[in-house]
C-alpha cells in the first residue's frame, strides 16, 4: 500500500464523523449511524483502491450498513480488505456521551480475520505488557503482569471494562484485587486502543464485546506495538454453525497474527464525541473541526491530524501532523 493512502483514509473517517456528530444527544442512534455510513461510502468511492468490505457494521445494530462483500474505491489501485465501523458508539452519540469514533482498518487482500458478528472475549494491552498477559489466566494474574511490566502497583493499574451484567464477575475480581476500573457504556474499540497511550491513563481492557470490533482494534494495536487476544463466544447453535462454516475453531485463542496477518495495514479514526484519545467534532459557524489518528503498521508511524472543514462548500482539510 502506498503511504499516500493513509491520508486518503483519514478523509473517510472525517466525513463520517462530521455527518454523525450533527446527531449528538438527539436520541436517534440509527439516524446518526445512517449519516456516518452514507458519508463514509461517498468518500471511499473517490479513493484509488479495489476494496472489499470483510467486516461491516454489526448486524446486531439493525442499522444501515456498509455490507460485507460491498466493493469500495475507484476500482484502480491496491486490492484491499476493509473493516469499517462508520459509527463506533451509536448509543454514545445518541446520548451525547464519551468516546464515539468513526473507524476503519484496511490490509492487503486476505490478511484480515473475517470475524463473524458475535461476541468475543477480549484482552488488550499496550506495548509494555506484550507477551506477558494471557486471556486464559485469572484477572489477578493479568493485573500482576501488567503492574510488573509498567513498574506500578496493582492499586495503580486502570482496567477498562464494558459496563454489562455479563461482566459482574470480572468487575468483582478487579475490585477484590484493588485495581482501579474505568467502566464504559459502549465503545470497546477506543477502550482497547487507549491501552497503548500513557496519557489516556488506561492499562488493560477486559471482557467481551463485538468480534468485528476486535479485528479493527487489532490493526490499531499492531501499529502501536500492543497486543490483543480473543476467544469467540457463540451464543447459540446458529452462531456455532456459522463459525464452523467459516472454518473458525471457537476453542482457539486468537492472537495478533490471527486478527491481521503481515504488517501492511492501516488504521484510521476520527473522534465524533470527546474521548481520552481524540477530541470530538466541533461546529464553529462557518467550519467544523475534527481530530483524527492514522497509523500504519508497516512503518509504525502514528499521526494525529487536526482538520478544518468548510461548512459552506465542499469540505477541505487543514492538517497538522
Coordinates of C-alpha atoms in Angstrom, one line a residue:
X1 CA 0.0 0.0 0.0
X2 CA 1.2 3.5 -0.8
X3 CA 1.9 5.9 2.0
X4 CA -0.5 8.4 0.4
X5 CA -3.3 6.0 1.1
X6 CA -3.1 6.8 4.8
X7 CA -4.1 10.4 4.3
X8 CA -6.9 9.4 1.9
X9 CA -8.4 7.1 4.5
X10 CA -8.5 9.9 7.1
X11 CA -10.8 11.8 4.7
X12 CA -13.2 8.9 5.1
X13 CA -13.4 8.9 8.9
X14 CA -13.5 12.7 8.9
X15 CA -16.6 12.7 6.7
X16 CA -18.3 10.1 8.8
X17 CA -17.6 11.9 12.0
X18 CA -18.8 15.3 10.7
X19 CA -22.0 13.7 9.4
X20 CA -22.9 11.8 12.5
X21 CA -21.8 14.5 15.0
X22 CA -24.9 16.5 13.9
X23 CA -27.0 13.9 15.8
X24 CA -25.1 14.1 19.1
X25 CA -27.5 14.0 22.1
X26 CA -30.7 13.8 19.9
X27 CA -31.6 10.3 20.9
X28 CA -31.6 8.9 17.4
X29 CA -28.8 6.4 17.0
X30 CA -29.9 4.9 13.7
X31 CA -30.1 8.3 12.1
X32 CA -26.6 9.1 13.3
X33 CA -25.3 5.7 12.0
X34 CA -27.0 6.2 8.7
X35 CA -25.4 9.6 8.3
X36 CA -22.0 8.2 9.1
X37 CA -22.4 5.3 6.7
X38 CA -23.5 7.4 3.8
X39 CA -20.7 9.9 4.2
X40 CA -18.1 7.1 4.6
X41 CA -19.3 5.3 1.4
X42 CA -19.3 8.5 -0.6
X43 CA -15.7 9.3 0.2
X44 CA -14.5 5.7 0.0
X45 CA -15.6 5.7 -3.7
X46 CA -13.2 8.5 -4.5
X47 CA -10.1 6.6 -3.3
X48 CA -7.8 4.8 -5.7
X49 CA -8.2 1.2 -4.4
X50 CA -10.0 -2.0 -5.1
X51 CA -11.5 -2.5 -1.6
X52 CA -13.9 -5.2 -0.4
X53 CA -15.7 -4.9 2.9
X54 CA -14.9 -8.0 5.0
X55 CA -16.1 -6.5 8.3
X56 CA -19.1 -4.1 8.0
X57 CA -21.3 -2.6 10.6
X58 CA -22.6 -5.0 13.2
X59 CA -25.8 -6.8 12.2
X60 CA -26.7 -6.5 15.9
X61 CA -27.4 -2.8 15.4
X62 CA -30.0 -3.5 12.7
X63 CA -29.0 -0.2 11.1
X64 CA -27.9 0.8 7.6
X65 CA -24.5 -0.7 6.9
X66 CA -21.6 -1.0 4.6
X67 CA -22.3 -4.6 4.0
X68 CA -19.9 -7.5 3.8
X69 CA -18.8 -8.0 0.3
X70 CA -19.5 -4.4 -0.8
X71 CA -16.9 -3.0 -3.2
X72 CA -15.3 0.3 -2.3
X73 CA -12.9 2.6 -4.2
X74 CA -12.5 3.6 -7.8
X75 CA -11.6 0.0 -8.9
X76 CA -8.0 1.0 -9.6
X77 CA -5.1 0.6 -7.1
X78 CA -4.2 -2.0 -4.5
X79 CA -6.6 -4.8 -3.7
X80 CA -7.6 -4.4 0.0
X81 CA -9.7 -5.9 2.7
X82 CA -11.7 -3.3 4.5
X83 CA -13.1 -3.3 8.1
X84 CA -15.4 -0.5 8.9
X85 CA -17.5 0.8 11.8
X86 CA -18.8 4.2 10.5
X87 CA -20.0 5.0 14.0
X88 CA -18.4 3.0 16.8
X89 CA -20.8 4.0 19.6
X90 CA -24.2 4.7 18.2
X91 CA -25.7 4.9 21.7
X92 CA -22.9 7.2 22.8
X93 CA -23.8 9.8 20.1
X94 CA -27.5 9.4 20.8
X95 CA -26.9 10.3 24.4
X96 CA -24.0 12.8 23.9
X97 CA -21.6 10.5 25.7
X98 CA -17.9 9.9 25.6
X99 CA -15.5 8.2 23.1
X100 CA -17.7 7.8 19.9
X101 CA -15.5 7.2 16.9
X102 CA -15.7 6.8 13.1
X103 CA -13.2 4.0 12.5
X104 CA -11.8 1.8 9.7
X105 CA -8.9 -0.5 9.0
X106 CA -7.5 -1.8 5.8
X107 CA -5.0 -4.5 4.9
X108 CA -3.8 -6.4 1.9
X109 CA -6.4 -8.8 0.5
X110 CA -6.8 -11.9 2.6
X111 CA -5.0 -10.6 5.6
X112 CA -7.9 -9.6 7.9
X113 CA -9.8 -12.1 10.0
X114 CA -13.3 -12.4 8.7
X115 CA -14.8 -12.3 12.2
X116 CA -18.4 -13.4 12.4
X117 CA -20.8 -10.8 14.0
X118 CA -21.0 -12.3 17.5
X119 CA -19.5 -11.8 20.9
X120 CA -15.7 -12.2 21.6
X121 CA -13.9 -12.3 24.9
X122 CA -11.0 -9.8 24.6
X123 CA -7.8 -8.9 26.5
X124 CA -5.9 -5.9 25.3
X125 CA -2.7 -4.2 26.5
X126 CA -0.1 -1.7 25.3
X127 CA 3.5 -2.3 24.2
X128 CA 5.0 -2.6 27.7
X129 CA 2.9 -5.7 28.6
X130 CA 3.1 -7.6 25.2
X131 CA 3.8 -11.3 25.8
X132 CA 3.1 -11.0 29.5
X133 CA -0.7 -11.5 29.6
X134 CA -2.9 -14.5 28.9
X135 CA -6.6 -14.4 28.2
X136 CA -6.9 -17.8 29.9
X137 CA -5.2 -16.6 33.1
X138 CA -7.1 -15.1 36.0
X139 CA -7.9 -11.4 36.3
X140 CA -5.5 -11.1 39.2
X141 CA -2.6 -12.8 37.3
X142 CA -3.1 -10.5 34.4
X143 CA -3.2 -7.5 36.7
X144 CA 0.1 -8.6 38.3
X145 CA 1.7 -9.0 34.9
X146 CA 0.7 -5.5 33.7
X147 CA 1.7 -4.0 37.0
X148 CA 5.1 -5.6 36.7
X149 CA 5.5 -4.6 33.1
X150 CA 4.6 -0.9 33.8
X151 CA 6.5 -0.7 37.1
X152 CA 3.5 0.2 39.2
X153 CA 1.4 -1.3 42.0
X154 CA -1.8 -3.2 41.2
X155 CA -3.7 -0.4 43.0
X156 CA -2.4 2.0 40.3
X157 CA -3.4 -0.2 37.3
X158 CA -6.5 1.1 35.4
X159 CA -8.7 -1.6 33.7
X160 CA -11.4 -0.7 31.2
X161 CA -14.5 -2.9 31.1
X162 CA -17.8 -2.6 29.3
X163 CA -20.4 -2.0 31.9
X164 CA -22.6 -5.0 31.3
X165 CA -24.3 -7.6 33.6
X166 CA -22.1 -10.3 32.0
X167 CA -19.0 -8.6 33.4
X168 CA -20.1 -8.6 37.0
X169 CA -17.6 -11.3 37.9
X170 CA -14.7 -9.5 36.2
X171 CA -15.6 -6.3 37.9
X172 CA -15.8 -8.0 41.3
X173 CA -12.3 -9.6 40.8
X174 CA -10.8 -6.3 39.8
X175 CA -12.2 -4.7 42.9
X176 CA -11.0 -7.5 45.1
X177 CA -7.6 -7.1 43.6
X178 CA -7.6 -3.4 44.4
X179 CA -7.3 -2.2 40.8
X180 CA -8.9 1.0 39.5
X181 CA -11.7 0.5 37.0
X182 CA -13.0 2.6 34.1
X183 CA -16.5 1.3 33.3
X184 CA -17.6 2.3 29.8
X185 CA -21.1 2.0 28.4
X186 CA -20.1 1.4 24.8
X187 CA -17.1 1.7 22.5
X188 CA -14.6 -1.0 23.3
X189 CA -12.5 -0.2 20.2
X190 CA -11.5 3.0 21.9
X191 CA -11.1 1.1 25.1
X192 CA -8.6 -1.3 23.6
X193 CA -6.6 1.4 21.7
X194 CA -6.4 3.6 24.8
X195 CA -4.2 0.9 26.5
X196 CA -1.4 1.8 24.2
X197 CA -1.2 5.5 25.1
X198 CA 0.1 6.6 28.5
X199 CA -1.8 9.8 28.5
X200 CA -5.2 8.1 28.4
X201 CA -4.5 6.5 31.8
X202 CA -5.7 3.1 30.7
X203 CA -3.5 0.0 31.2
X204 CA -5.6 -3.1 30.2
X205 CA -9.0 -4.0 28.7
X206 CA -11.0 -7.0 29.9
X207 CA -14.3 -8.5 28.8
X208 CA -16.4 -9.4 25.9
X209 CA -17.7 -7.2 23.0
X210 CA -18.3 -7.5 19.3
X211 CA -15.8 -9.7 17.4
X212 CA -15.7 -7.4 14.3
X213 CA -14.6 -4.5 16.6
X214 CA -11.8 -6.8 17.9
X215 CA -10.4 -7.0 14.4
X216 CA -10.5 -3.2 13.9
X217 CA -8.8 -2.7 17.3
X218 CA -6.2 -5.3 16.4
X219 CA -5.0 -3.3 13.4
X220 CA -4.5 -0.3 15.6
X221 CA -2.7 -2.2 18.3
X222 CA -0.5 -3.9 15.8
X223 CA 0.5 -0.5 14.5
X224 CA 1.2 0.7 18.1
X225 CA 3.1 -2.4 19.2
X226 CA 0.4 -3.5 21.5
X227 CA -1.5 -6.8 21.8
X228 CA -5.0 -8.2 21.7
X229 CA -6.1 -11.7 22.4
X230 CA -9.6 -13.1 21.7
X231 CA -11.9 -16.0 22.0
X232 CA -15.2 -16.2 20.1
X233 CA -18.3 -16.7 22.3
X234 CA -21.1 -18.1 20.1
X235 CA -24.4 -17.7 22.0
X236 CA -26.5 -20.3 20.2
X237 CA -26.4 -23.2 17.8
X238 CA -26.8 -20.9 14.8
X239 CA -23.7 -18.9 15.7
X240 CA -21.8 -22.0 16.4
X241 CA -22.7 -23.4 13.0
X242 CA -21.7 -20.1 11.4
X243 CA -18.2 -20.4 12.9
X244 CA -17.9 -23.9 11.7
X245 CA -19.0 -22.9 8.2
X246 CA -16.3 -20.2 8.2
X247 CA -13.7 -22.7 9.3
X248 CA -13.2 -21.0 12.7
X249 CA -12.4 -23.1 15.7
X250 CA -14.3 -21.5 18.6
X251 CA -11.9 -23.1 21.2
X252 CA -8.8 -21.4 19.7
X253 CA -7.3 -18.4 21.2
X254 CA -6.9 -15.7 18.6
X255 CA -3.6 -13.8 18.6
X256 CA -2.4 -10.8 16.8
X257 CA -1.4 -12.6 13.6
X258 CA -4.8 -14.3 13.5
X259 CA -6.6 -10.9 13.6
X260 CA -4.3 -9.3 11.0
X261 CA -1.5 -11.1 9.0
X262 CA 1.5 -9.3 7.8
X263 CA 2.3 -5.7 8.7
X264 CA 0.9 -3.8 5.7
X265 CA -2.2 -2.5 7.4
X266 CA -3.6 0.9 8.1
X267 CA -6.0 2.1 10.9
X268 CA -7.8 5.5 10.9
X269 CA -10.2 7.0 13.4
X270 CA -11.8 10.4 13.9
X271 CA -13.4 11.5 17.1
X272 CA -17.2 12.1 17.0
X273 CA -17.6 12.9 20.7
X274 CA -14.8 13.8 23.1
X275 CA -12.7 11.0 24.5
X276 CA -9.4 10.3 26.2
X277 CA -7.6 9.9 22.9
X278 CA -9.4 12.2 20.4
X279 CA -11.4 15.3 20.7
X280 CA -14.9 15.2 19.2
X281 CA -16.3 17.2 16.3
X282 CA -16.9 20.9 17.0
X283 CA -19.0 23.2 14.8
X284 CA -17.8 26.8 14.7
X285 CA -20.1 28.7 12.4
X286 CA -18.5 28.5 9.0
X287 CA -16.4 25.4 9.6
X288 CA -16.2 22.2 11.6
X289 CA -13.1 20.9 13.3
X290 CA -12.0 17.2 13.6
X291 CA -9.3 15.4 15.5
X292 CA -8.1 12.1 13.9
X293 CA -5.4 9.5 14.3
X294 CA -4.0 7.4 11.5
X295 CA -1.4 4.6 11.9
X296 CA 0.5 2.3 9.5
X297 CA 1.7 -1.0 10.9
X298 CA 4.5 -1.4 8.4
X299 CA 6.3 1.8 9.4
X300 CA 4.9 2.2 12.9
X301 CA 4.0 5.7 12.1
X302 CA 1.3 7.3 14.2
X303 CA -0.1 10.7 13.1
X304 CA -2.6 12.9 15.0
X305 CA -4.4 15.2 12.5
X306 CA -6.5 18.2 13.1
X307 CA -8.9 19.0 10.3
X308 CA -10.8 22.2 9.5
X309 CA -13.7 21.7 7.1
X310 CA -15.8 24.4 5.4
X311 CA -19.5 24.0 6.1
X312 CA -20.4 26.3 3.2
X313 CA -18.8 24.4 0.4
X314 CA -17.1 21.0 -0.2
X315 CA -15.0 20.2 2.9
X316 CA -11.3 20.9 2.7
X317 CA -8.6 20.0 5.1
X318 CA -6.0 21.9 7.1
X319 CA -3.7 19.3 8.6
X320 CA -1.3 19.4 11.4
X321 CA 0.7 16.2 11.9

